[in-house]
XYZ file of C-alpha atoms in Angstrom:
778
model
C 0.000 0.000 0.000
C 1.084 3.553 -0.597
C 0.840 4.326 3.066
C 3.313 1.623 3.861
C 5.623 2.772 1.091
C 5.704 6.237 2.604
C 6.533 4.826 5.980
C 9.495 3.019 4.550
C 10.561 6.226 2.892
C 10.356 7.988 6.232
C 12.737 5.414 7.635
C 15.354 6.476 5.175
C 14.972 4.025 2.313
C 13.432 5.727 -0.683
C 11.899 3.936 -3.617
C 14.535 5.539 -5.819
C 17.306 4.169 -3.609
C 15.798 0.742 -3.755
C 15.385 0.895 -7.491
C 18.994 1.971 -7.952
C 20.165 -0.813 -5.653
C 18.158 -3.278 -7.711
C 19.794 -1.979 -10.881
C 23.231 -2.354 -9.345
C 22.462 -5.888 -8.226
C 21.120 -6.708 -11.669
C 24.364 -5.447 -13.197
C 26.227 -7.714 -10.820
C 24.132 -10.575 -12.025
C 25.268 -9.884 -15.533
C 28.821 -10.476 -14.322
C 27.725 -13.973 -13.373
C 27.423 -14.970 -17.036
C 27.423 -18.684 -16.403
C 24.775 -18.495 -13.683
C 22.566 -16.192 -15.694
C 22.821 -18.365 -18.772
C 22.134 -21.484 -16.766
C 19.123 -19.894 -15.076
C 17.815 -18.751 -18.452
C 18.253 -22.203 -19.932
C 16.551 -23.758 -16.940
C 13.541 -21.487 -17.328
C 13.332 -22.259 -21.034
C 13.628 -25.985 -20.378
C 10.913 -25.861 -17.737
C 8.593 -23.970 -20.073
C 9.230 -26.391 -22.932
C 8.718 -29.425 -20.704
C 5.632 -27.900 -19.103
C 7.350 -28.351 -15.747
C 6.960 -24.703 -14.952
C 3.658 -24.595 -16.850
C 4.512 -21.523 -18.815
C 1.161 -21.710 -20.534
C -1.289 -22.491 -17.784
C 0.721 -22.850 -14.646
C 2.672 -19.649 -14.917
C 0.714 -17.355 -17.147
C -2.740 -18.453 -16.195
C -2.223 -19.340 -12.594
C 0.430 -17.010 -11.627
C -0.116 -13.823 -13.401
C 1.972 -14.126 -16.529
C 5.662 -14.765 -16.695
C 6.057 -13.081 -13.395
C 5.060 -16.343 -11.806
C 6.885 -18.559 -14.112
C 10.547 -19.181 -13.998
C 11.247 -15.953 -12.305
C 8.476 -13.490 -11.573
C 9.533 -11.379 -14.389
C 12.441 -9.048 -13.843
C 11.731 -8.221 -10.238
C 10.215 -11.348 -8.756
C 11.391 -14.679 -7.472
C 13.737 -15.243 -10.401
C 15.719 -12.100 -9.605
C 15.912 -13.115 -5.964
C 16.974 -16.597 -7.019
C 19.661 -15.071 -9.243
C 20.838 -12.811 -6.420
C 20.895 -15.758 -4.067
C 22.997 -17.727 -6.553
C 25.382 -14.813 -6.986
C 25.904 -14.181 -3.288
C 26.125 -17.909 -2.531
C 28.810 -18.468 -5.136
C 30.780 -15.396 -4.115
C 30.498 -16.390 -0.446
C 31.831 -19.908 -0.960
C 34.585 -18.874 -3.357
C 35.662 -15.992 -1.130
C 35.571 -18.183 1.983
C 37.705 -20.810 0.266
C 40.221 -18.168 -0.812
C 40.233 -16.751 2.724
C 41.566 -19.961 4.274
C 45.211 -19.358 3.251
C 44.940 -15.777 4.561
C 43.741 -17.040 7.938
C 46.357 -19.773 8.124
C 49.225 -17.357 7.403
C 47.920 -14.632 9.691
C 50.450 -14.050 12.461
C 47.755 -12.807 14.840
C 45.691 -15.986 14.518
C 48.765 -18.173 14.807
C 49.645 -16.424 18.059
C 46.112 -16.660 19.501
C 45.497 -20.273 18.536
C 49.028 -21.511 19.092
C 49.705 -23.051 15.700
C 52.137 -22.459 12.887
C 52.289 -23.253 9.205
C 55.429 -23.928 7.203
C 57.002 -20.963 5.495
C 58.430 -21.239 2.017
C 59.920 -18.819 -0.476
C 57.184 -16.396 -1.425
C 54.843 -17.378 1.424
C 54.901 -13.771 2.607
C 52.837 -12.934 -0.497
C 50.014 -15.356 0.327
C 48.076 -12.870 2.456
C 48.212 -9.877 0.102
C 47.625 -11.899 -3.062
C 44.642 -13.861 -1.766
C 43.232 -10.810 0.019
C 43.323 -8.840 -3.232
C 41.458 -11.641 -5.008
C 38.816 -11.820 -2.264
C 38.416 -8.057 -2.331
C 38.034 -7.957 -6.103
C 35.623 -10.874 -6.274
C 33.634 -10.575 -3.058
C 34.151 -6.993 -1.981
C 33.739 -4.930 -5.140
C 29.978 -5.726 -5.373
C 29.457 -3.882 -2.090
C 31.337 -0.870 -3.453
C 29.085 -0.836 -6.494
C 25.969 -1.073 -4.340
C 27.227 1.824 -2.212
C 27.330 4.175 -5.207
C 23.584 5.000 -5.124
C 23.792 5.722 -1.377
C 26.696 8.088 -1.839
C 25.133 9.717 -4.880
C 22.024 10.510 -2.838
C 24.095 11.479 0.182
C 22.243 8.877 2.227
C 24.910 6.466 3.497
C 23.653 3.124 4.696
C 24.816 -0.429 5.138
C 26.588 -0.609 1.775
C 28.499 2.602 2.462
C 29.601 1.422 5.894
C 30.737 -1.945 4.551
C 32.526 -0.297 1.633
C 34.347 2.139 3.916
C 35.588 -0.611 6.192
C 36.802 -2.972 3.495
C 38.327 -0.183 1.392
C 40.289 1.267 4.315
C 41.391 -2.189 5.450
C 42.362 -3.083 1.877
C 44.313 0.126 1.254
C 46.112 0.068 4.590
C 46.978 -3.605 4.274
C 48.437 -3.134 0.802
C 50.402 -0.150 2.057
C 51.778 -2.303 4.875
C 53.368 -4.541 2.246
C 55.442 -1.607 1.020
C 55.741 0.459 4.204
C 56.367 -1.621 7.347
C 53.648 -1.172 9.941
C 52.812 -2.795 13.224
C 50.025 -4.912 11.748
C 48.050 -5.494 8.563
C 44.333 -6.160 8.312
C 44.310 -8.913 5.709
C 42.485 -11.515 7.769
C 40.029 -8.955 9.116
C 39.410 -7.802 5.535
C 38.587 -11.232 4.120
C 36.426 -12.320 7.077
C 34.461 -9.070 6.911
C 33.762 -9.649 3.205
C 32.868 -13.296 3.802
C 30.356 -12.537 6.537
C 28.698 -9.718 4.614
C 28.310 -12.021 1.621
C 26.800 -14.610 3.955
C 24.289 -12.094 5.297
C 23.143 -11.098 1.826
C 22.935 -14.728 0.731
C 20.727 -15.547 3.734
C 18.473 -12.572 3.018
C 18.000 -13.521 -0.641
C 17.396 -17.147 0.301
C 14.728 -16.212 2.838
C 12.828 -14.248 0.197
C 13.217 -16.954 -2.422
C 12.125 -19.701 -0.041
C 8.899 -17.823 0.656
C 7.797 -18.836 -2.842
C 9.578 -22.165 -3.235
C 6.600 -24.160 -1.942
C 4.364 -22.337 -4.406
C 6.774 -23.053 -7.227
C 6.462 -26.717 -6.341
C 2.690 -26.331 -6.244
C 2.731 -24.826 -9.731
C 4.515 -27.965 -10.924
C 1.627 -30.059 -9.586
C -0.798 -28.410 -11.982
C -1.573 -30.980 -14.685
C -0.578 -30.254 -18.262
C -3.785 -31.731 -19.637
C -7.396 -32.193 -18.612
C -10.188 -34.557 -19.644
C -12.990 -32.338 -20.870
C -16.447 -33.871 -21.231
C -18.080 -33.031 -24.550
C -21.755 -32.379 -25.213
C -22.289 -36.005 -26.261
C -20.825 -37.281 -22.979
C -17.491 -38.369 -24.399
C -14.166 -37.210 -22.957
C -11.386 -35.482 -24.827
C -7.890 -34.709 -23.623
C -7.077 -31.020 -23.974
C -4.280 -28.768 -22.672
C -5.274 -27.404 -19.299
C -4.557 -23.913 -20.629
C -7.515 -24.268 -23.015
C -10.078 -24.818 -20.275
C -12.731 -22.172 -19.922
C -15.318 -21.361 -17.291
C -18.366 -23.674 -17.425
C -16.385 -26.508 -19.022
C -17.149 -29.891 -17.485
C -14.083 -32.043 -16.759
C -13.542 -35.539 -15.485
C -11.109 -35.912 -12.596
C -10.104 -39.533 -12.252
C -8.956 -41.142 -8.975
C -5.463 -39.965 -8.058
C -5.436 -37.185 -10.656
C -4.898 -33.481 -10.052
C -7.801 -31.081 -10.344
C -6.937 -28.991 -13.440
C -8.608 -25.735 -12.315
C -10.967 -24.324 -9.699
C -14.501 -25.619 -9.992
C -17.620 -27.099 -8.411
C -18.369 -30.817 -8.152
C -21.413 -31.738 -10.235
C -21.259 -35.487 -9.871
C -19.357 -37.960 -7.741
C -18.029 -38.306 -4.225
C -14.383 -38.407 -3.219
C -11.818 -37.191 -0.713
C -9.485 -34.504 -2.023
C -6.021 -33.793 -0.632
C -5.769 -29.998 -0.238
C -2.647 -29.987 1.940
C -0.585 -28.143 -0.670
C -3.017 -25.223 -0.444
C -4.317 -25.230 3.120
C -1.655 -27.196 4.997
C -4.413 -29.449 6.339
C -3.184 -33.048 6.377
C -6.661 -34.607 6.413
C -8.284 -35.163 3.028
C -11.497 -33.188 2.556
C -14.687 -35.002 1.541
C -16.233 -33.618 -1.640
C -19.739 -34.183 -2.965
C -21.959 -32.424 -5.519
C -22.061 -28.698 -4.832
C -18.653 -28.554 -3.102
C -15.853 -26.405 -4.465
C -12.490 -27.871 -5.480
C -9.204 -26.050 -5.997
C -6.926 -26.421 -8.973
C -3.758 -28.357 -8.164
C -5.290 -30.438 -5.363
C -5.158 -34.228 -5.605
C -8.288 -36.336 -6.017
C -8.683 -39.440 -3.872
C -10.291 -42.774 -4.737
C -13.517 -41.462 -6.217
C -14.245 -40.079 -9.651
C -15.455 -36.470 -9.914
C -17.125 -34.454 -12.619
C -16.227 -30.833 -12.034
C -17.736 -27.715 -13.604
C -14.883 -25.230 -14.075
C -15.530 -21.923 -12.303
C -12.196 -20.137 -12.594
C -9.180 -20.316 -14.867
C -6.028 -18.337 -15.377
C -5.403 -15.503 -12.969
C -8.782 -16.002 -11.299
C -7.754 -19.293 -9.694
C -6.832 -19.761 -6.074
C -3.271 -20.720 -6.976
C -2.795 -17.583 -9.049
C -4.075 -15.484 -6.159
C -1.655 -17.079 -3.718
C 1.284 -16.587 -6.066
C 0.394 -12.919 -6.463
C 0.414 -12.578 -2.682
C 3.905 -14.043 -2.502
C 5.169 -11.700 -5.207
C 3.759 -8.711 -3.323
C 5.405 -9.920 -0.124
C 8.718 -10.212 -1.951
C 8.487 -6.662 -3.237
C 7.698 -5.222 0.201
C 10.438 -3.961 2.472
C 11.072 -4.779 6.099
C 10.713 -1.737 8.351
C 13.314 -3.148 10.706
C 15.711 -3.714 7.820
C 15.274 -0.014 7.063
C 16.150 0.660 10.701
C 19.327 -1.371 10.265
C 20.182 0.714 7.206
C 19.629 3.890 9.207
C 21.790 2.531 12.023
C 24.505 1.822 9.479
C 24.216 5.400 8.214
C 24.590 6.756 11.738
C 27.588 4.507 12.345
C 29.176 5.799 9.149
C 29.118 9.374 10.395
C 30.083 8.310 13.924
C 33.064 6.405 12.537
C 34.196 9.344 10.425
C 33.848 11.677 13.393
C 35.681 9.282 15.672
C 38.464 8.894 13.094
C 38.927 12.674 12.813
C 38.966 13.104 16.593
C 41.408 10.220 16.931
C 43.763 11.666 14.301
C 43.747 15.124 15.849
C 44.101 13.914 19.445
C 46.936 11.476 18.741
C 48.775 13.965 16.525
C 48.669 16.535 19.300
C 49.704 13.997 21.913
C 52.441 12.087 20.097
C 52.995 13.783 16.764
C 51.969 12.472 13.386
C 53.479 9.086 12.523
C 52.520 5.606 11.314
C 51.029 4.794 14.718
C 48.452 7.571 14.283
C 47.503 6.238 10.843
C 47.177 2.754 12.268
C 44.947 4.032 15.059
C 42.683 5.866 12.584
C 42.487 2.831 10.336
C 41.598 0.653 13.306
C 38.705 2.955 14.158
C 37.370 2.920 10.593
C 37.730 -0.840 10.146
C 36.054 -1.945 13.348
C 33.302 0.642 12.863
C 31.634 -1.900 10.574
C 30.415 -4.768 12.721
C 30.026 -8.057 10.947
C 26.946 -8.643 13.095
C 25.013 -5.708 11.662
C 24.995 -7.404 8.288
C 23.423 -10.530 9.800
C 21.209 -8.990 12.489
C 18.052 -8.672 10.381
C 18.454 -11.247 7.538
C 18.807 -14.144 9.960
C 15.644 -13.196 11.851
C 13.703 -12.539 8.644
C 14.687 -15.965 7.300
C 13.455 -17.749 10.402
C 10.340 -15.559 10.626
C 9.444 -16.399 7.028
C 9.793 -20.105 7.702
C 7.681 -20.011 10.856
C 4.936 -17.930 9.231
C 4.640 -20.279 6.258
C 4.652 -23.318 8.528
C 1.750 -21.850 10.482
C -0.390 -21.056 7.456
C 0.212 -17.298 7.216
C 0.793 -15.678 3.844
C 2.336 -12.253 4.388
C 1.783 -9.854 1.514
C 3.522 -6.989 3.278
C 6.423 -7.600 5.644
C 5.754 -4.269 7.308
C 2.344 -5.620 8.340
C 4.026 -8.578 10.028
C 6.215 -6.214 12.042
C 3.324 -3.838 12.822
C 1.259 -6.683 14.251
C 3.254 -6.361 17.465
C 1.860 -2.825 17.958
C -1.817 -3.769 17.645
C -4.123 -2.950 20.524
C -7.483 -3.732 18.872
C -8.549 -6.634 16.658
C -11.887 -6.284 14.867
C -13.621 -9.446 13.651
C -16.392 -9.797 11.139
C -19.027 -12.046 12.716
C -20.595 -14.290 10.109
C -18.178 -16.842 8.721
C -15.287 -15.604 10.835
C -16.351 -15.946 14.461
C -19.386 -18.056 13.545
C -19.941 -20.956 11.184
C -22.138 -18.817 8.937
C -25.030 -21.297 9.051
C -27.834 -22.299 11.404
C -27.257 -24.913 14.085
C -29.200 -26.369 16.993
C -28.085 -24.643 20.177
C -30.674 -25.758 22.759
C -33.718 -28.004 23.225
C -36.581 -28.014 25.749
C -39.103 -30.853 26.149
C -42.266 -31.770 28.103
C -44.200 -34.930 28.908
C -41.045 -36.768 29.940
C -39.624 -36.715 26.403
C -35.819 -36.533 26.327
C -33.846 -34.153 24.144
C -32.522 -37.002 22.005
C -36.011 -38.420 21.551
C -37.413 -35.066 20.476
C -34.497 -34.348 18.129
C -34.765 -37.779 16.485
C -38.493 -37.293 15.857
C -37.980 -33.765 14.491
C -35.243 -35.048 12.144
C -37.625 -37.773 10.945
C -40.296 -35.218 10.059
C -37.738 -32.886 8.396
C -36.263 -35.720 6.336
C -37.525 -34.444 2.967
C -37.081 -30.714 3.601
C -34.210 -28.721 2.134
C -34.768 -25.681 4.352
C -31.673 -24.565 6.293
C -33.507 -25.204 9.587
C -34.285 -28.730 8.457
C -30.653 -29.317 7.551
C -29.551 -27.984 10.933
C -31.916 -30.349 12.771
C -30.794 -33.359 10.721
C -27.116 -32.495 11.246
C -27.663 -32.152 14.986
C -29.316 -35.593 15.039
C -26.414 -37.065 13.047
C -23.867 -35.539 15.423
C -25.616 -37.245 18.348
C -25.795 -40.533 16.455
C -29.599 -40.639 16.589
C -31.616 -43.015 14.429
C -34.280 -41.564 12.150
C -36.891 -43.367 10.051
C -38.535 -42.354 6.801
C -41.765 -40.420 7.181
C -44.689 -40.477 4.766
C -47.172 -37.937 3.454
C -44.676 -35.133 3.770
C -46.327 -31.727 3.470
C -44.835 -28.248 3.474
C -46.989 -25.788 5.404
C -46.418 -22.442 3.760
C -45.160 -19.931 6.287
C -45.666 -22.350 9.163
C -43.377 -25.399 8.829
C -43.676 -29.010 7.693
C -45.877 -31.973 8.543
C -45.484 -35.701 7.952
C -47.001 -38.977 9.012
C -44.809 -40.915 11.423
C -45.625 -44.588 11.974
C -45.701 -46.319 15.302
C -42.254 -47.877 14.847
C -40.728 -44.444 14.359
C -42.518 -43.117 17.414
C -41.386 -46.042 19.509
C -37.820 -45.618 18.182
C -37.990 -41.979 19.157
C -39.240 -42.934 22.616
C -42.480 -40.954 22.409
C -44.859 -43.815 21.803
C -47.936 -43.940 24.014
C -48.669 -47.457 22.899
C -52.101 -46.523 21.563
C -51.268 -44.940 18.201
C -53.031 -46.459 15.211
C -51.138 -48.780 12.905
C -50.786 -46.180 10.192
C -49.189 -43.700 12.607
C -50.010 -40.091 13.356
C -49.249 -36.651 12.062
C -46.285 -34.751 13.548
C -45.434 -31.157 12.667
C -42.333 -29.015 13.024
C -42.673 -25.262 12.648
C -42.344 -21.802 14.079
C -44.742 -19.586 16.057
C -47.176 -19.420 13.131
C -47.726 -23.153 13.496
C -48.852 -22.670 17.091
C -51.607 -20.298 15.968
C -53.541 -23.334 14.725
C -53.490 -25.073 18.082
C -56.591 -25.207 20.229
C -54.744 -25.824 23.483
C -52.172 -23.769 25.337
C -48.450 -24.009 24.907
C -46.852 -25.609 27.992
C -45.308 -22.997 30.306
C -41.918 -24.697 30.105
C -41.780 -24.194 26.353
C -43.073 -20.618 26.598
C -40.312 -19.693 29.028
C -37.774 -21.424 26.812
C -38.979 -19.446 23.782
C -38.780 -16.160 25.711
C -35.180 -16.822 26.722
C -34.287 -17.805 23.165
C -35.900 -14.636 21.824
C -33.850 -12.520 24.197
C -30.751 -14.154 22.734
C -31.949 -13.585 19.160
C -32.390 -17.308 18.538
C -34.897 -18.900 16.189
C -37.361 -21.311 17.848
C -39.251 -24.149 16.151
C -41.727 -26.463 17.871
C -42.312 -30.170 17.625
C -46.096 -30.693 17.625
C -47.793 -34.059 17.984
C -51.310 -34.137 16.562
C -52.566 -37.412 17.972
C -55.188 -39.582 16.260
C -55.968 -38.619 12.706
C -59.378 -37.126 11.958
C -61.022 -34.889 9.425
C -59.618 -31.354 9.475
C -63.077 -29.959 10.064
C -63.476 -31.980 13.198
C -61.086 -29.871 15.237
C -62.607 -30.934 18.560
C -61.343 -34.489 18.074
C -57.789 -33.435 17.234
C -55.079 -33.561 19.853
C -52.373 -30.998 19.036
C -49.814 -30.635 21.717
C -46.259 -29.219 21.488
C -43.870 -31.687 23.091
C -40.569 -29.899 22.402
C -39.004 -26.631 21.273
C -35.698 -26.342 19.438
C -33.588 -23.159 19.446
C -31.338 -22.471 16.458
C -28.732 -19.812 15.780
C -25.634 -19.106 13.766
C -23.277 -21.347 15.717
C -20.093 -19.838 17.081
C -16.978 -21.591 15.884
C -15.437 -23.589 18.754
C -12.071 -21.879 18.318
C -13.600 -18.396 18.563
C -13.843 -18.663 22.349
C -10.155 -19.435 22.589
C -9.248 -16.691 20.099
C -10.916 -13.985 22.177
C -9.450 -15.336 25.421
C -5.961 -15.543 23.935
C -6.094 -12.016 22.501
C -7.198 -10.698 25.885
C -4.272 -12.514 27.473
C -1.993 -10.711 24.999
C -3.445 -7.392 26.150
C -5.517 -6.670 23.033
C -9.085 -5.434 22.852
C -11.495 -7.408 20.685
C -14.286 -5.817 18.663
C -16.956 -7.281 16.380
C -18.338 -5.714 13.222
C -21.550 -7.097 11.716
C -24.614 -6.216 9.729
C -26.780 -8.350 12.025
C -29.271 -6.909 14.478
C -28.264 -5.447 17.813
C -29.805 -8.389 19.669
C -27.891 -11.014 17.709
C -24.619 -9.095 17.808
C -24.706 -8.376 21.533
C -25.727 -11.962 22.317
C -22.718 -13.324 20.420
C -20.436 -10.695 21.941
C -21.623 -11.497 25.471
C -21.011 -15.210 24.923
C -17.509 -14.635 23.570
C -16.529 -11.811 25.918
C -15.992 -9.285 23.119
C -15.286 -5.726 24.277
C -16.840 -3.574 21.541
C -19.746 -4.274 19.185
C -20.703 -2.527 15.957
C -24.067 -3.932 14.806
C -26.456 -3.228 11.917
C -23.551 -1.802 9.925
C -24.008 -1.584 6.169
C -21.123 -2.884 4.043
C -20.296 0.584 2.790
C -20.118 1.843 6.384
C -17.769 -0.794 7.758
C -14.647 1.164 6.901
C -16.109 4.165 8.757
C -16.172 2.113 11.959
C -12.513 1.181 11.455
C -11.747 4.865 10.927
C -13.591 5.663 14.139
C -11.364 3.274 16.087
C -8.205 4.626 14.490
C -9.224 8.186 15.300
C -9.327 7.118 18.945
C -5.640 6.316 18.634
C -6.097 2.576 18.234
C -3.800 0.403 16.124
C -6.419 -1.751 14.418
C -6.394 -5.102 12.648
C -9.510 -6.092 10.725
C -10.240 -9.799 10.244
C -12.834 -10.755 7.642
C -13.693 -13.202 4.910
C -16.067 -11.594 2.463
C -16.386 -9.007 -0.263
C -18.297 -6.807 2.151
C -15.261 -6.719 4.425
C -12.878 -5.415 1.755
C -13.249 -1.675 2.520
C -12.667 -2.287 6.231
C -9.682 -4.544 5.502
C -8.139 -1.808 3.385
C -8.864 0.889 5.962
C -7.366 -0.957 8.942
C -3.713 -0.692 9.931
C -3.491 -4.406 9.132
C -6.038 -6.289 7.051
C -6.243 -10.028 7.754
C -8.265 -12.143 5.332
C -9.646 -15.516 6.353
C -9.266 -17.832 3.367
C -7.013 -18.022 0.323
C -9.297 -17.586 -2.669
C -9.471 -14.844 -5.243
C -12.014 -12.893 -3.230
C -11.514 -9.133 -3.238
C -11.175 -9.387 0.536
C -7.888 -11.224 0.048
C -6.652 -8.537 -2.315
C -7.502 -5.876 0.270
C -5.572 -7.560 3.082
C -1.893 -7.560 3.993
C -2.005 -11.003 5.592
C -3.947 -14.085 4.516
C -4.679 -16.977 6.869
C -4.657 -19.945 4.508
C -6.210 -22.460 6.890
C -9.320 -20.349 7.630
C -8.482 -20.488 11.315
C -9.030 -17.235 13.274
C -6.647 -18.608 15.915
C -3.853 -17.754 13.475
C -4.470 -14.103 14.360
C -3.082 -14.902 17.804
C -0.107 -16.678 16.258
C 0.472 -13.680 14.018
C 0.723 -11.300 16.978
C 2.950 -13.680 18.938
C 5.307 -14.253 16.010
C 5.476 -10.534 15.251
C 6.366 -9.682 18.837
C 8.926 -12.463 19.125
C 10.565 -11.583 15.795
C 10.772 -7.892 16.592
C 12.347 -8.655 19.969
C 14.990 -10.735 18.221
C 15.642 -8.003 15.674
C 16.036 -5.428 18.406
C 18.288 -7.695 20.433
C 20.463 -8.362 17.412
C 20.718 -4.675 16.594
C 21.702 -3.975 20.194
C 24.395 -6.647 20.084
C 25.659 -5.379 16.734
C 25.621 -1.686 17.588
C 26.721 -2.344 21.166
C 29.950 -3.677 19.793
C 30.655 -0.275 18.279
C 29.683 1.615 21.418
C 32.241 -0.446 23.310
C 34.957 -0.872 20.694
C 35.158 2.517 18.986
C 36.272 4.533 22.041
C 38.809 1.867 22.918
C 40.092 1.792 19.342
C 40.377 5.566 19.395
C 42.526 5.265 22.522
C 40.295 6.931 25.092
C 41.835 4.726 27.812
C 45.402 4.989 26.501
C 46.455 7.215 29.449
C 45.901 4.254 31.792
C 47.553 1.749 29.467
C 44.417 0.291 27.815
C 44.606 0.405 24.025
C 42.512 -1.784 21.761
C 44.717 -3.448 19.199
C 43.374 -4.248 15.722
C 43.581 -7.945 16.508
C 41.512 -7.692 19.696
C 39.039 -5.422 17.888
C 38.616 -8.045 15.199
C 38.089 -10.703 17.853
C 35.334 -8.650 19.485
C 33.792 -8.107 16.070
C 33.708 -11.850 15.442
C 32.282 -12.511 18.907
C 29.372 -10.132 18.309
C 28.650 -11.942 15.044
C 28.492 -15.315 16.781
C 26.175 -13.923 19.448
C 23.825 -12.451 16.828
C 23.694 -15.725 14.897
C 22.947 -17.776 18.017
C 20.362 -15.298 19.275
C 18.496 -15.387 15.947
C 18.253 -19.172 16.145
C 16.412 -18.907 19.449
C 13.442 -17.521 17.498
C 12.808 -21.083 16.333
C 11.948 -21.943 19.914
C 9.083 -19.470 20.160
C 5.900 -21.318 21.071
C 3.227 -20.434 18.530
C 0.900 -23.173 19.654
C -2.322 -21.894 21.098
C -2.985 -22.045 23.869
C 0.357 -21.405 25.476
C -0.937 -18.527 27.532
C -2.039 -18.410 31.160
C -5.752 -18.819 31.531
C -6.397 -20.171 28.033
C -7.725 -23.707 28.070
C -6.156 -26.302 25.838
C -9.425 -27.169 24.199
C -12.752 -25.503 23.987
C -16.043 -27.325 23.845
C -18.263 -26.018 21.065
C -20.566 -23.502 22.607
C -23.608 -22.083 20.860
C -23.957 -18.531 19.672
C -26.680 -16.552 21.325
């Protein structure tokens, strides 16, 4: 988003700087002729083989060539090329650094070893150091040019200053004898900076590696069913919406669609991360690239090309790759500050030592020491290591991050707003309570109601049947089914069904009796009164905005005109509501434990909204809100100074998702809600919002800690290198400074690895139960 781009600019990294850096890196890639040619050939081979699915896997499903071999010029392919470049330069430079380390007198003294000298061995250090500088160090000098041109020094400038000064001084020491050279410090500094950049490029590239593999799973061909019922094999790229395709057992679904015929279990783990296969039957949606199980399916294609789920996910990854880390920008700013601090410290050191001792080689050595150790190895690794681990953990926990800034901002949230229907609730009616009279049990009443509703397709009927199935209740076919317009349904239930339901009086006629299920309008036909127990139950349900239907037993059959002989008595009442998702209780509890407020935004009535909010313990409720007004409610919260995340799943939520500080979309389809969000929860689990906040906080802590360790080295080492304690005999030698520099690097690397130990399982918070029983929505 533009707002985020401006924030990055405010942190000192302009879009122009980034673009220039990209151009410099691309020019470096051109130097890697073999790698570039090999990558190009690989892309061409994959397209020709169909492995990368240039026609339908890359163009159609991934948004053109950008999602093919390399996301165009600025996508995953560029990152892969950068990763290859930095990896090769790191390994080659490290290998060439070994002789420099072995023939370093300082290391030999510290570690107590020696290597054999031979004629010309004194040239090993300078010769190999020059090679390492030219091969591994010059790229940093080239990437520093844009920073210097814009007078905005950053990490590249700091690195370039350190290696250039160390390189120049060390070469001079070959001609003019000095106390020490910096050859081994020079090569290790270059090696570690190359390592940091390699790790950063790898972390970005790995964010899309799983999706690249998914693209390969897309079939090259599909079996399209013709108008005469025959099948024809066609390229998957030729499929169009409304085509009917046959998906055989074990085959991949060629595109998004809806099952028209057949039953099977489909493995969707590559999309959702869910290991359990998902049962599919007519009317269910299937996702392109998923694997069909043992059954055969006929699927009506609903989306192809860029409209598919896979294409949407790949676009999200590309957007995440193009976004910048706010903390990485902070590291760049810190490097810029250190650059000026180092220059200032060097000037002060030169002046002070010249006044104290006169200008000589010792003064030059002291100034060089200050400039060299001003660049901590650790600063180059502080952020990339954490970002790499953060990326891995987020993907493993089903979070697609379109904007890395959003991941970092999640730690600052103080309010999370949830859409109600489909996010906190199941989005469909469910049985939430039952009341009975005449000694009839809940199970008996539910079984009888499910028997009567057997032929109805109404959502209330489905809810009653599903509730009976969940309890394992037996139902029997009913006869003479009749829909009572505006009142309910009626059917004849035989004596066996009544006895099975436990409501038999033993005197029903052989052909059974009429039983009705319906709402309040059905009761208007009754001659008798409604039992007080059921009336009180209905009043309580009404207060909680629940729908109530009654189970009415009509007794012995008679002519409709003979109302006096009819026995019509309600024996049960069933309350239904949009059922709250079991995990929603734990989500709200966990967010409260993290210190966040929880709000709910819905178009439902005040009664329904407040009933759900009271059951869940939600702090703020916005009810009866029109879709076009949802973003106004988010604005209202932000104007109160709240940092707001909006969590939703529908088109109606898109404006609010875009308006919030962080938009979190539930689901991974092509819905406009996903395009309006910065973070997508692939597994449709609102509990991932809690994991998002926890991971953001843990990652930011690690970034801060690493920056402190990296910068703390300078705070400690620079004054000592400048000789502030020289009057009392304490003077930091170049060798000891290099040792401290290496120690800070080790600490940063180890500290970053501890992020892997962060517990993202929920619950792992005090007061949050390990499992929540499904509780009904009120």
